Coordinates of C-alpha atoms and ligand atoms in Angstrom, one line a residue:
M799 CA 120.6 68.6 60.9
P800 CA 118.4 71.7 61.2
S801 CA 120.0 74.9 59.9
V802 CA 119.4 78.5 59.9
V803 CA 117.3 80.1 57.1
T804 CA 117.2 84.0 56.5
V805 CA 113.7 85.0 55.3
D806 CA 113.1 88.4 53.5
T807 CA 110.3 90.3 55.0
N808 CA 108.8 93.9 55.2
P809 CA 107.6 96.0 58.1
F810 CA 104.0 95.9 59.3
E811 CA 102.4 98.9 60.6
G812 CA 101.2 99.2 64.1
Q813 CA 103.5 96.8 65.9
K814 CA 103.7 99.2 68.7
P815 CA 103.4 97.5 72.1
G816 CA 100.7 99.1 74.2
T817 CA 100.3 99.2 78.1
S818 CA 101.2 95.5 78.2
G819 CA 102.7 94.2 75.0
L820 CA 101.5 93.9 71.5
R821 CA 97.9 93.0 71.4
K822 CA 95.9 92.4 68.3
K823 CA 93.3 90.2 66.8
V824 CA 94.4 86.6 66.1
K825 CA 93.9 87.2 62.5
V826 CA 96.4 90.0 62.5
F827 CA 99.0 87.7 64.1
V828 CA 98.5 84.9 61.6
Q829 CA 99.4 87.1 58.6
E830 CA 102.5 85.7 56.9
H831 CA 105.6 87.1 58.8
Y832 CA 103.7 89.2 61.3
T833 CA 104.6 87.3 64.3
E834 CA 108.1 86.4 63.0
N835 CA 108.8 90.1 62.5
F836 CA 107.8 90.9 66.1
V837 CA 109.6 88.1 67.7
Q838 CA 112.8 88.9 65.7
S839 CA 112.5 92.6 66.7
I840 CA 112.4 91.5 70.5
L841 CA 115.5 89.5 70.0
D842 CA 117.3 92.2 68.1
A843 CA 116.4 94.6 71.0
N844 CA 118.4 92.2 73.1
K845 CA 121.2 91.5 70.5
D846 CA 124.1 92.5 72.7
S847 CA 123.1 90.0 75.4
L848 CA 121.4 87.2 73.4
K849 CA 124.4 85.0 72.6
G850 CA 124.1 81.9 74.9
S851 CA 121.3 83.5 76.8
T852 CA 118.4 81.9 78.5
L853 CA 114.8 83.0 77.8
V854 CA 111.5 81.9 79.3
V855 CA 108.5 81.3 77.2
G856 CA 105.0 80.6 77.9
G857 CA 101.5 81.9 77.7
D858 CA 97.8 81.7 78.9
G859 CA 96.8 78.8 76.8
R860 CA 94.7 80.9 74.5
Y861 CA 94.3 80.1 70.8
L862 CA 97.6 80.5 68.9
V863 CA 99.8 80.1 71.9
R864 CA 101.2 76.6 70.9
E865 CA 101.8 77.9 67.3
V866 CA 103.7 81.0 68.4
V867 CA 105.7 78.9 71.1
D868 CA 106.9 76.8 68.1
K869 CA 107.9 79.9 66.1
I870 CA 109.7 81.5 69.1
I871 CA 111.7 78.2 69.5
K872 CA 112.7 78.2 65.9
I873 CA 113.5 81.9 65.7
S874 CA 115.6 81.8 69.1
A875 CA 117.6 78.8 67.7
A876 CA 118.4 80.7 64.6
N877 CA 119.4 83.9 66.7
G878 CA 122.0 82.4 69.0
V879 CA 119.9 82.1 72.2
G880 CA 121.5 79.4 74.3
K881 CA 118.3 77.9 76.2
L882 CA 114.6 78.3 76.3
L883 CA 112.7 77.4 79.4
V884 CA 109.2 76.5 78.0
G885 CA 106.1 75.8 80.0
Q886 CA 104.6 72.4 79.3
N887 CA 101.9 72.7 76.6
G888 CA 103.1 76.3 76.3
I889 CA 101.3 77.1 79.6
L890 CA 102.8 79.6 82.1
S891 CA 100.9 82.2 84.0
T892 CA 102.3 85.8 83.7
P893 CA 103.4 85.8 87.4
A894 CA 104.9 82.3 87.0
V895 CA 106.9 83.7 84.0
S896 CA 108.2 86.4 86.2
C897 CA 109.0 83.9 89.0
I898 CA 110.8 81.7 86.6
I899 CA 112.9 84.4 85.0
R900 CA 114.1 85.6 88.4
K901 CA 114.7 82.1 89.9
Y902 CA 116.8 80.9 86.9
K903 CA 118.4 84.3 86.2
A904 CA 117.1 84.3 82.6
L905 CA 117.7 87.3 80.2
G906 CA 114.1 87.7 80.0
G907 CA 110.9 86.0 78.9
I908 CA 108.4 86.3 76.1
V909 CA 104.8 86.0 77.4
L910 CA 102.0 85.0 75.0
T911 CA 98.8 86.4 76.2
A912 CA 96.1 89.2 75.7
S913 CA 95.5 89.0 79.4
H914 CA 91.9 89.6 80.2
N915 CA 90.7 90.1 76.6
P916 CA 88.5 87.2 75.1
G917 CA 90.4 84.4 73.2
G918 CA 89.7 82.2 70.3
I919 CA 90.1 82.4 66.6
D920 CA 88.0 85.6 66.2
N921 CA 89.4 87.2 69.4
D922 CA 92.7 88.6 70.8
F923 CA 96.3 87.4 70.9
G924 CA 99.4 89.1 72.5
I925 CA 103.0 89.0 72.8
K926 CA 104.9 90.8 75.6
F927 CA 108.6 90.9 76.5
N928 CA 109.7 90.8 80.1
C929 CA 113.2 91.7 81.2
A930 CA 115.8 90.1 83.5
N931 CA 114.2 91.4 86.6
G932 CA 111.0 89.5 85.6
G933 CA 109.0 92.5 84.8
P934 CA 107.4 94.0 81.7
A935 CA 109.9 95.7 79.5
P936 CA 110.2 99.5 80.3
D937 CA 109.1 102.1 77.7
A938 CA 112.7 102.4 76.4
T939 CA 112.9 98.8 75.4
T940 CA 109.4 98.6 74.0
N941 CA 110.1 101.8 71.9
Q942 CA 113.4 100.1 70.7
I943 CA 111.4 97.0 69.8
Y944 CA 108.8 99.1 67.9
A945 CA 111.5 101.0 66.0
L946 CA 113.0 97.7 65.0
T947 CA 109.6 96.5 63.7
T948 CA 109.4 99.6 61.4
A949 CA 112.6 99.0 59.7
I950 CA 112.9 95.1 59.7
K951 CA 114.0 93.5 56.4
Q952 CA 114.9 89.9 57.3
Y953 CA 114.4 87.5 60.0
K954 CA 116.2 84.2 61.0
I955 CA 114.6 81.0 61.6
V956 CA 115.3 77.2 61.8
P957 CA 112.3 75.9 60.0
D958 CA 113.2 72.1 60.4
L959 CA 113.7 72.2 64.2
V960 CA 111.2 69.8 65.7
C961 CA 110.4 70.3 69.5
D962 CA 107.5 68.6 71.5
I963 CA 106.3 70.9 74.0
N964 CA 103.8 68.4 75.6
K965 CA 106.5 66.4 77.3
I966 CA 108.6 67.7 80.2
G967 CA 112.2 67.2 79.4
V968 CA 115.4 68.6 77.8
S969 CA 116.1 68.6 74.1
N970 CA 119.5 69.6 72.8
Y971 CA 120.2 70.8 69.1
D972 CA 123.2 71.6 67.2
I973 CA 122.3 74.6 65.0
D974 CA 125.0 75.0 62.4
G975 CA 127.7 74.3 65.0
S976 CA 126.1 76.1 67.9
K977 CA 124.3 74.4 70.9
F978 CA 120.7 75.1 71.5
T979 CA 118.7 73.7 74.3
V980 CA 114.9 73.6 75.0
E981 CA 113.9 72.6 78.4
V982 CA 110.1 72.0 78.8
I983 CA 109.3 72.6 82.3
D984 CA 106.4 71.7 84.6
S985 CA 104.1 74.8 84.4
V986 CA 103.4 75.0 88.1
N987 CA 106.2 73.5 90.1
D988 CA 108.4 76.6 90.5
Y989 CA 105.6 78.9 91.3
V990 CA 103.9 76.7 93.7
A991 CA 107.3 76.2 95.7
Y992 CA 107.7 80.0 95.8
M993 CA 104.1 80.6 97.1
K994 CA 105.0 78.0 99.9
E995 CA 107.9 80.1 100.9
I996 CA 105.9 83.3 100.8
F997 CA 102.8 82.2 102.9
D998 CA 102.2 79.9 105.7
F999 CA 100.3 77.1 103.8
N1000 CA 99.5 75.2 107.2
K1001 CA 97.6 78.3 108.6
I1002 CA 95.6 78.7 105.3
K1003 CA 95.0 74.9 105.2
A1004 CA 93.6 75.1 108.8
L1005 CA 91.4 77.9 107.8
I1006 CA 90.1 76.3 104.8
Q1007 CA 89.6 72.8 106.3
G1008 CA 88.4 74.2 109.7
T1009 CA 89.5 73.2 113.2
D1010 CA 87.8 72.0 116.3
K1011 CA 87.0 75.5 117.1
R1012 CA 86.2 76.9 113.7
K1013 CA 84.2 75.6 110.9
P1014 CA 85.6 75.4 107.4
F1015 CA 86.1 78.7 105.6
N1016 CA 84.2 78.0 102.5
V1017 CA 86.0 79.4 99.3
L1018 CA 85.0 79.6 95.8
I1019 CA 88.0 80.1 93.5
D1020 CA 87.2 80.8 89.8
S1021 CA 89.9 80.5 87.1
M1022 CA 87.5 81.6 84.4
N1023 CA 88.9 78.9 82.0
G1024 CA 92.2 80.7 81.9
V1025 CA 95.9 79.9 82.7
T1026 CA 95.5 79.7 86.5
G1027 CA 93.4 76.4 86.5
P1028 CA 96.4 74.1 87.0
Y1029 CA 97.8 76.4 89.6
V1030 CA 94.6 76.6 91.4
K1031 CA 94.3 72.8 91.3
R1032 CA 97.7 72.2 92.8
I1033 CA 97.4 75.0 95.4
F1034 CA 93.9 74.7 96.6
L1035 CA 93.1 71.0 96.1
D1036 CA 96.4 69.3 96.4
E1037 CA 98.0 71.7 99.0
L1038 CA 95.4 73.4 101.0
G1039 CA 92.7 70.7 101.3
A1040 CA 90.0 72.5 99.5
K1041 CA 87.4 70.3 97.8
E1042 CA 86.2 70.1 94.1
G1043 CA 83.3 72.3 95.0
N1044 CA 85.6 75.0 96.1
V1045 CA 87.0 75.6 92.6
R1046 CA 85.5 76.2 89.2
R1047 CA 86.5 76.6 85.6
I1048 CA 90.0 75.2 86.3
V1049 CA 90.6 73.9 82.8
P1050 CA 92.4 76.3 80.5
L1051 CA 90.5 76.6 77.3
E1052 CA 91.8 78.2 74.1
D1053 CA 88.7 80.4 73.9
F1054 CA 88.0 80.5 77.7
G1055 CA 85.0 78.7 77.0
G1056 CA 83.5 81.9 75.5
A1057 CA 84.0 83.7 78.8
H1058 CA 85.4 87.3 78.8
P1059 CA 88.1 86.3 81.4
D1060 CA 88.3 89.6 83.3
P1061 CA 87.5 89.2 87.0
N1062 CA 85.1 92.1 87.7
L1063 CA 81.5 92.3 88.7
T1064 CA 80.3 92.2 85.1
Y1065 CA 82.5 89.6 83.5
A1066 CA 82.7 87.4 86.6
A1067 CA 79.0 87.6 87.2
D1068 CA 78.8 84.0 87.3
L1069 CA 81.1 83.9 90.4
V1070 CA 79.2 86.7 91.8
N1071 CA 75.9 84.9 91.6
A1072 CA 77.2 81.6 92.9
V1073 CA 78.7 83.3 96.0
K1074 CA 75.5 85.3 96.5
G1075 CA 73.3 82.2 96.1
G1076 CA 75.7 79.9 98.1
D1077 CA 77.2 79.4 101.5
Y1078 CA 80.7 81.0 100.8
D1079 CA 82.9 83.1 102.8
L1080 CA 85.1 84.2 100.1
G1081 CA 85.0 84.3 96.3
A1082 CA 88.1 85.0 94.0
A1083 CA 88.5 85.2 90.3
F1084 CA 91.6 85.6 88.1
D1085 CA 92.0 86.8 84.7
G1086 CA 93.1 84.9 81.5
D1087 CA 96.9 85.0 82.3
G1088 CA 96.6 85.0 86.1
D1089 CA 97.8 88.4 87.2
R1090 CA 94.5 90.1 87.9
N1091 CA 92.3 89.2 90.8
M1092 CA 88.8 90.0 92.2
I1093 CA 87.9 89.4 95.9
I1094 CA 84.5 89.2 97.1
G1095 CA 83.2 88.2 100.6
R1096 CA 80.0 86.4 101.9
D1097 CA 77.0 87.4 99.9
A1098 CA 79.3 88.6 97.3
F1099 CA 80.5 91.7 99.3
F1100 CA 82.7 93.5 96.7
V1101 CA 86.2 94.6 97.8
T1102 CA 87.4 97.2 95.4
P1103 CA 91.0 96.6 94.2
S1104 CA 91.9 99.9 95.8
D1105 CA 90.6 98.8 99.1
S1106 CA 92.1 95.5 98.8
L1107 CA 95.6 97.0 98.4
A1108 CA 94.9 99.3 101.5
V1109 CA 93.8 96.3 103.6
L1110 CA 96.7 94.2 102.6
A1111 CA 99.1 97.2 103.2
N1112 CA 97.8 97.4 106.8
N1113 CA 98.1 93.7 107.4
L1114 CA 101.3 92.5 105.8
Q1115 CA 102.6 91.4 109.2
H1116 CA 100.4 88.2 108.7
I1117 CA 102.6 87.1 105.8
P1118 CA 105.8 85.4 106.4
Y1119 CA 107.5 86.9 103.4
F1120 CA 107.2 90.3 104.8
E1121 CA 108.5 89.3 108.2
R1122 CA 111.7 88.3 106.5
T1123 CA 112.1 91.1 104.1
G1124 CA 110.4 94.0 106.2
V1125 CA 107.9 96.3 104.6
R1126 CA 109.3 98.9 102.3
G1127 CA 107.2 101.5 100.5
Y1128 CA 103.8 101.2 98.9
A1129 CA 102.5 102.4 95.5
R1130 CA 99.5 102.7 93.3
S1131 CA 98.7 103.8 89.7
M1132 CA 97.4 107.2 89.5
P1133 CA 93.7 106.4 88.8
T1134 CA 93.6 104.0 91.8
A1135 CA 91.6 105.3 94.7
A1136 CA 94.1 106.8 97.4
A1137 CA 93.1 104.5 100.2
V1138 CA 96.6 103.0 100.5
D1139 CA 98.0 106.5 100.9
R1140 CA 96.3 106.8 104.3
V1141 CA 97.9 103.4 105.4
A1142 CA 101.3 104.6 104.2
E1143 CA 100.8 107.8 106.1
A1144 CA 99.7 106.0 109.4
T1145 CA 102.4 103.4 109.2
G1146 CA 105.2 105.8 108.1
H1147 CA 106.0 104.3 104.7
E1148 CA 107.1 105.9 101.5
M1149 CA 104.2 106.0 99.1
F1150 CA 104.5 106.3 95.2
E1151 CA 101.9 107.3 92.6
V1152 CA 102.8 106.0 89.0
P1153 CA 101.1 105.8 85.7
T1154 CA 98.8 103.0 84.8
G1155 CA 100.8 99.9 84.0
W1156 CA 102.6 97.4 86.2
K1157 CA 106.0 98.2 84.4
Y1158 CA 106.2 101.4 86.4
F1159 CA 106.6 99.6 89.7
G1160 CA 109.7 97.6 88.6
N1161 CA 112.4 100.1 89.2
L1162 CA 111.1 101.0 92.7
M1163 CA 111.0 97.3 93.6
D1164 CA 114.5 96.8 92.2
A1165 CA 115.8 99.7 94.2
G1166 CA 114.3 98.2 97.3
R1167 CA 111.8 100.9 97.9
L1168 CA 108.6 99.2 97.2
S1169 CA 107.0 96.2 98.8
L1170 CA 103.4 96.2 97.9
C1171 CA 101.4 97.8 95.2
G1172 CA 98.2 97.7 93.1
E1173 CA 96.0 99.1 90.6
E1174 CA 92.2 99.7 90.3
S1175 CA 92.2 97.6 87.2
F1176 CA 92.2 94.4 89.5
G1177 CA 96.0 94.2 90.0
T1178 CA 97.6 93.5 93.4
G1179 CA 101.0 92.3 94.0
S1180 CA 104.4 92.8 95.8
D1181 CA 108.1 92.6 95.2
H1182 CA 108.1 88.8 95.2
V1183 CA 107.9 88.9 91.5
R1184 CA 107.7 91.8 89.0
E1185 CA 104.2 91.2 87.8
K1186 CA 101.0 91.6 89.4
D1187 CA 99.8 88.2 90.8
G1188 CA 96.2 87.0 91.2
L1189 CA 96.8 83.8 93.1
W1190 CA 99.3 85.7 95.4
A1191 CA 96.4 88.1 96.2
A1192 CA 94.0 85.5 97.1
L1193 CA 96.5 83.8 99.3
A1194 CA 97.4 87.2 101.0
W1195 CA 93.7 87.5 101.7
L1196 CA 93.4 84.2 103.1
S1197 CA 96.4 84.8 105.3
V1198 CA 94.9 87.9 106.7
L1199 CA 91.5 86.2 107.2
A1200 CA 93.3 83.3 109.0
A1201 CA 95.2 85.5 111.2
T1202 CA 92.3 87.9 112.2
G1203 CA 89.4 85.5 112.2
L1204 CA 87.2 88.2 110.7
S1205 CA 85.0 88.0 107.7
V1206 CA 85.9 89.9 104.5
E1207 CA 83.2 92.5 105.1
D1208 CA 84.1 92.9 108.8
I1209 CA 87.8 93.6 107.7
L1210 CA 86.8 96.3 105.4
K1211 CA 84.3 97.8 107.8
A1212 CA 87.1 97.9 110.6
H1213 CA 89.4 99.5 108.0
W1214 CA 87.1 102.1 107.0
A1215 CA 86.3 102.9 110.6
K1216 CA 89.9 103.6 111.2
F1217 CA 91.1 105.3 108.0
G1218 CA 87.9 106.7 106.4
R1219 CA 86.8 105.3 103.1
N1220 CA 87.7 106.3 99.5
Y1221 CA 84.6 105.6 97.4
F1222 CA 85.6 104.6 94.0
T1223 CA 84.0 103.8 90.9
R1224 CA 85.2 103.2 87.2
Y1225 CA 83.1 103.6 84.2
D1226 CA 84.2 101.9 80.9
Y1227 CA 82.9 102.7 77.5
E1228 CA 84.3 100.0 75.4
E1229 CA 84.9 99.9 71.6
C1230 CA 84.0 103.6 70.9
A1231 CA 85.0 105.2 67.6
S1232 CA 88.7 106.4 68.1
D1233 CA 88.7 109.8 66.5
P1234 CA 85.9 111.5 68.5
C1235 CA 87.4 110.0 71.7
N1236 CA 90.9 111.5 70.9
E1237 CA 89.1 114.8 70.2
M1238 CA 87.4 114.6 73.5
M1239 CA 90.6 114.1 75.2
Q1240 CA 92.1 117.0 73.5
T1241 CA 89.3 119.3 74.0
L1242 CA 89.2 118.3 77.7
E1243 CA 92.9 118.7 78.3
K1244 CA 92.7 122.2 76.7
K1245 CA 89.7 123.1 78.9
I1246 CA 91.2 121.9 82.2
T1247 CA 94.7 123.5 81.7
S1248 CA 93.1 126.8 80.5
P1249 CA 93.5 129.7 82.9
G1250 CA 90.4 130.0 85.3
F1251 CA 89.7 126.3 85.5
V1252 CA 91.5 125.9 88.7
G1253 CA 89.4 127.6 91.2
S1254 CA 86.2 127.0 89.2
S1255 CA 83.1 125.4 90.9
H1256 CA 81.1 122.5 89.6
S1257 CA 77.8 121.4 91.1
S1258 CA 75.4 118.5 91.0
G1259 CA 73.1 116.8 93.3
G1260 CA 73.4 119.5 96.0
K1261 CA 77.1 119.2 96.1
T1262 CA 79.6 121.6 94.9
Y1263 CA 83.2 120.8 94.0
V1264 CA 86.0 123.4 93.6
V1265 CA 88.9 122.6 91.3
K1266 CA 92.3 122.6 93.1
Q1267 CA 94.5 121.1 90.4
A1268 CA 94.0 119.8 86.9
D1269 CA 96.5 118.4 84.4
N1270 CA 97.4 115.6 82.2
F1271 CA 99.4 113.4 84.5
S1272 CA 103.1 113.0 83.9
Y1273 CA 105.6 110.9 85.9
M1274 CA 109.3 111.0 86.5
D1275 CA 110.7 107.7 87.7
P1276 CA 112.6 108.5 90.7
I1277 CA 115.2 105.9 90.1
D1278 CA 116.1 106.4 86.4
Q1279 CA 114.6 109.9 86.0
S1280 CA 112.7 108.6 82.9
V1281 CA 109.5 110.4 82.2
A1282 CA 106.2 109.4 81.1
M1283 CA 104.1 112.1 79.7
K1284 CA 100.2 112.3 79.1
Q1285 CA 99.1 109.5 81.3
G1286 CA 95.6 110.6 82.0
L1287 CA 93.6 113.8 82.5
R1288 CA 92.9 114.4 86.3
I1289 CA 90.8 117.0 88.1
I1290 CA 91.6 117.2 91.7
F1291 CA 89.0 119.2 94.0
E1292 CA 89.5 120.9 97.2
D1293 CA 88.2 118.2 99.3
G1294 CA 90.6 115.6 97.6
S1295 CA 88.0 114.1 95.3
R1296 CA 89.2 113.2 91.9
I1297 CA 88.0 112.7 88.5
V1298 CA 90.4 111.0 86.1
L1299 CA 89.7 110.3 82.3
R1300 CA 92.0 108.2 80.1
L1301 CA 91.9 106.0 77.0
S1302 CA 92.7 102.3 77.6
G1303 CA 96.0 101.0 76.4
T1304 CA 95.1 97.5 76.2
G1305 CA 92.2 97.3 73.7
S1306 CA 92.7 95.7 70.3
S1307 CA 90.2 97.6 68.4
G1308 CA 88.5 101.2 68.6
A1309 CA 88.9 103.2 71.8
T1310 CA 87.9 102.4 75.4
V1311 CA 87.3 105.4 77.4
R1312 CA 87.8 104.9 81.3
L1313 CA 86.3 107.3 83.8
Y1314 CA 87.6 107.0 87.3
I1315 CA 85.9 108.6 90.3
D1316 CA 87.5 108.7 93.7
S1317 CA 86.1 110.5 96.8
Y1318 CA 87.0 110.3 100.4
E1319 CA 84.7 110.4 103.3
A1320 CA 86.2 110.3 106.9
T1321 CA 83.1 109.1 108.8
N1322 CA 80.2 108.4 106.4
V1323 CA 81.8 105.1 105.4
L1324 CA 78.9 102.6 104.9
G1325 CA 77.1 104.2 101.9
D1326 CA 76.6 102.8 98.5
A1327 CA 79.5 103.8 96.2
Q1328 CA 77.2 104.4 93.1
V1329 CA 74.8 106.7 95.2
M1330 CA 77.6 108.2 97.0
L1331 CA 79.6 109.2 93.9
K1332 CA 76.6 110.2 91.7
P1333 CA 77.1 113.9 92.0
L1334 CA 80.8 113.7 91.1
I1335 CA 80.0 111.3 88.2
D1336 CA 77.5 113.9 86.9
V1337 CA 80.1 116.6 87.1
A1338 CA 82.5 114.5 85.2
L1339 CA 80.1 113.7 82.4
Q1340 CA 79.2 117.4 82.1
V1341 CA 82.7 118.7 82.1
S1342 CA 84.0 115.9 79.5
E1343 CA 80.9 116.0 77.4
L1344 CA 81.3 112.4 77.1
A1345 CA 78.0 111.5 75.8
K1346 CA 78.4 113.9 72.9
Y1347 CA 81.8 112.6 71.9
T1348 CA 81.1 108.8 72.5
G1349 CA 77.4 108.7 71.5
R1350 CA 77.0 106.6 74.7
D1351 CA 74.6 107.4 77.4
A1352 CA 75.7 104.6 79.7
P1353 CA 79.0 102.7 80.2
T1354 CA 79.6 99.2 79.1
V1355 CA 81.0 98.0 82.4
I1356 CA 80.9 99.6 85.9
T1357 CA 83.3 98.4 88.5
Ligands
G6P1263 C1 97.2 95.8 82.1 C2 98.4 96.1 83.0 C3 98.0 96.8 84.0 C4 97.3 98.2 83.8 C5 96.1 97.7 82.9 C6 95.5 99.0 82.3 O1 96.4 94.8 82.9 O2 99.2 94.9 83.3 O3 99.2 97.2 84.9 O4 96.6 98.7 84.8 O5 96.6 96.9 81.8 O6 94.7 98.8 81.3 P1 94.1 99.9 80.4 O7 93.2 99.2 79.5 O8 93.3 100.7 81.3 O9 95.1 100.6 79.7
ZN1264 ZN1 96.3 89.8 82.9

């Protein structure tokens, strides 16, 4: 009979969860006791509710997921957890974990993913804890987990417990007199059932298959070798009648086939080229763990995530779920362009601006004040779960396309004609040296918060911008009054244009600088974003002295 063993250990430095959990190189996680310490700390942070509780466990299929699922099973068994719901082969997309936690009223879930970061033995791994609402743990919880990691002396484990996660089914164990159950569940069933409640699959199917009056709407759905593969297969091929040629890279691979599974114009260039060169009406890609999405139209017409959010906000009536629940407020993260704000104003809905990170939307959703939200970082979602949801976004777009009969590009053009356009771009400078980047942020913060900066003029390319407000963004959650400080430097100009600069919270080594530019035009809406934003980008580079601090004269990625 398997029994509990207590193992002596010592704290590891740096087990502080970032924007989205603990993310490090695989070689860090495989150090003896490293993963065990962190998992034990997650459980200890929940110790008051742990006895007999149910937890959901799954990940994006990357290298190490299976081994860590096995450790989590053994450590959970030793710590009094009652039951684990584990995705078959350890596979669960991040939105599916959220869905399953909520559906089965679990205490929470442990998600094994480094999201859009590359996978494989030389790349990244991650562990994230989600709470009973299905959403990423709030700062208070992750801080508590971190504090526990700094003091940990022992962890408990049942080393002899054997559990086969390849087969669906229930295994019951007696652990020193306590009952422990592992239920290996189908990775996609619950999620797909939920999508069928949210959307009208018949309408989307008619769009994709075509009718007497309309030719088939030709989609190209790209899972980038990430976790969404089996979900795409079930939804698009089995349910919506798409053909094999409508999907690509749908087998989850431990190293994502060498791809960087981040759906943007750079890392999903494959998809962009395929849509450009082919006869496709819509292309969509998802990241490694299935919460991010990119939407492009015919000829790879790019929909910025900020515009995607605004368009969906203006079209929720085409989605059955919102007919049932009604539409509450909208929200976006601070660096996200403010296009959705205009929809909120026009439709009379509440609008929230939160820090970067999906966890900041959860309280608003739980309080019934938020229906739809999104981030410039290719995240779109609603209160159907508490994670952003890539496939949901693609299905939402297809619902709108089916109902309006318009092309992706025409929907955008009509939207801009009505609301004006927020031109937006983001420059990423990846893997820079950390110290000079921190220094740049400190110097810039000082500069923009010094007397005289508000009111100062900045010119480039024949345009002059006058500063109206400048600060390091902080946010007070309207529901629980918790405060998040230092969430990004922002310079807001008289005409509403914005420059935002922040350091990424999701990298695993060095610093990634993100520069966000957002500029509104009421009537001049059909320009090229890079051309339109050039003057403001130049101002941002001057004011921040970015080239001097990073040593970079060009970004790694432009979106
Ligand atoms: C993850 C989170 C998002 C967040 C993004 C920011 O994807 O789930 O909510 O927007 O990270 O990443 P960054 O690298 O900019 O901190
Ligand atoms: Zn992700």
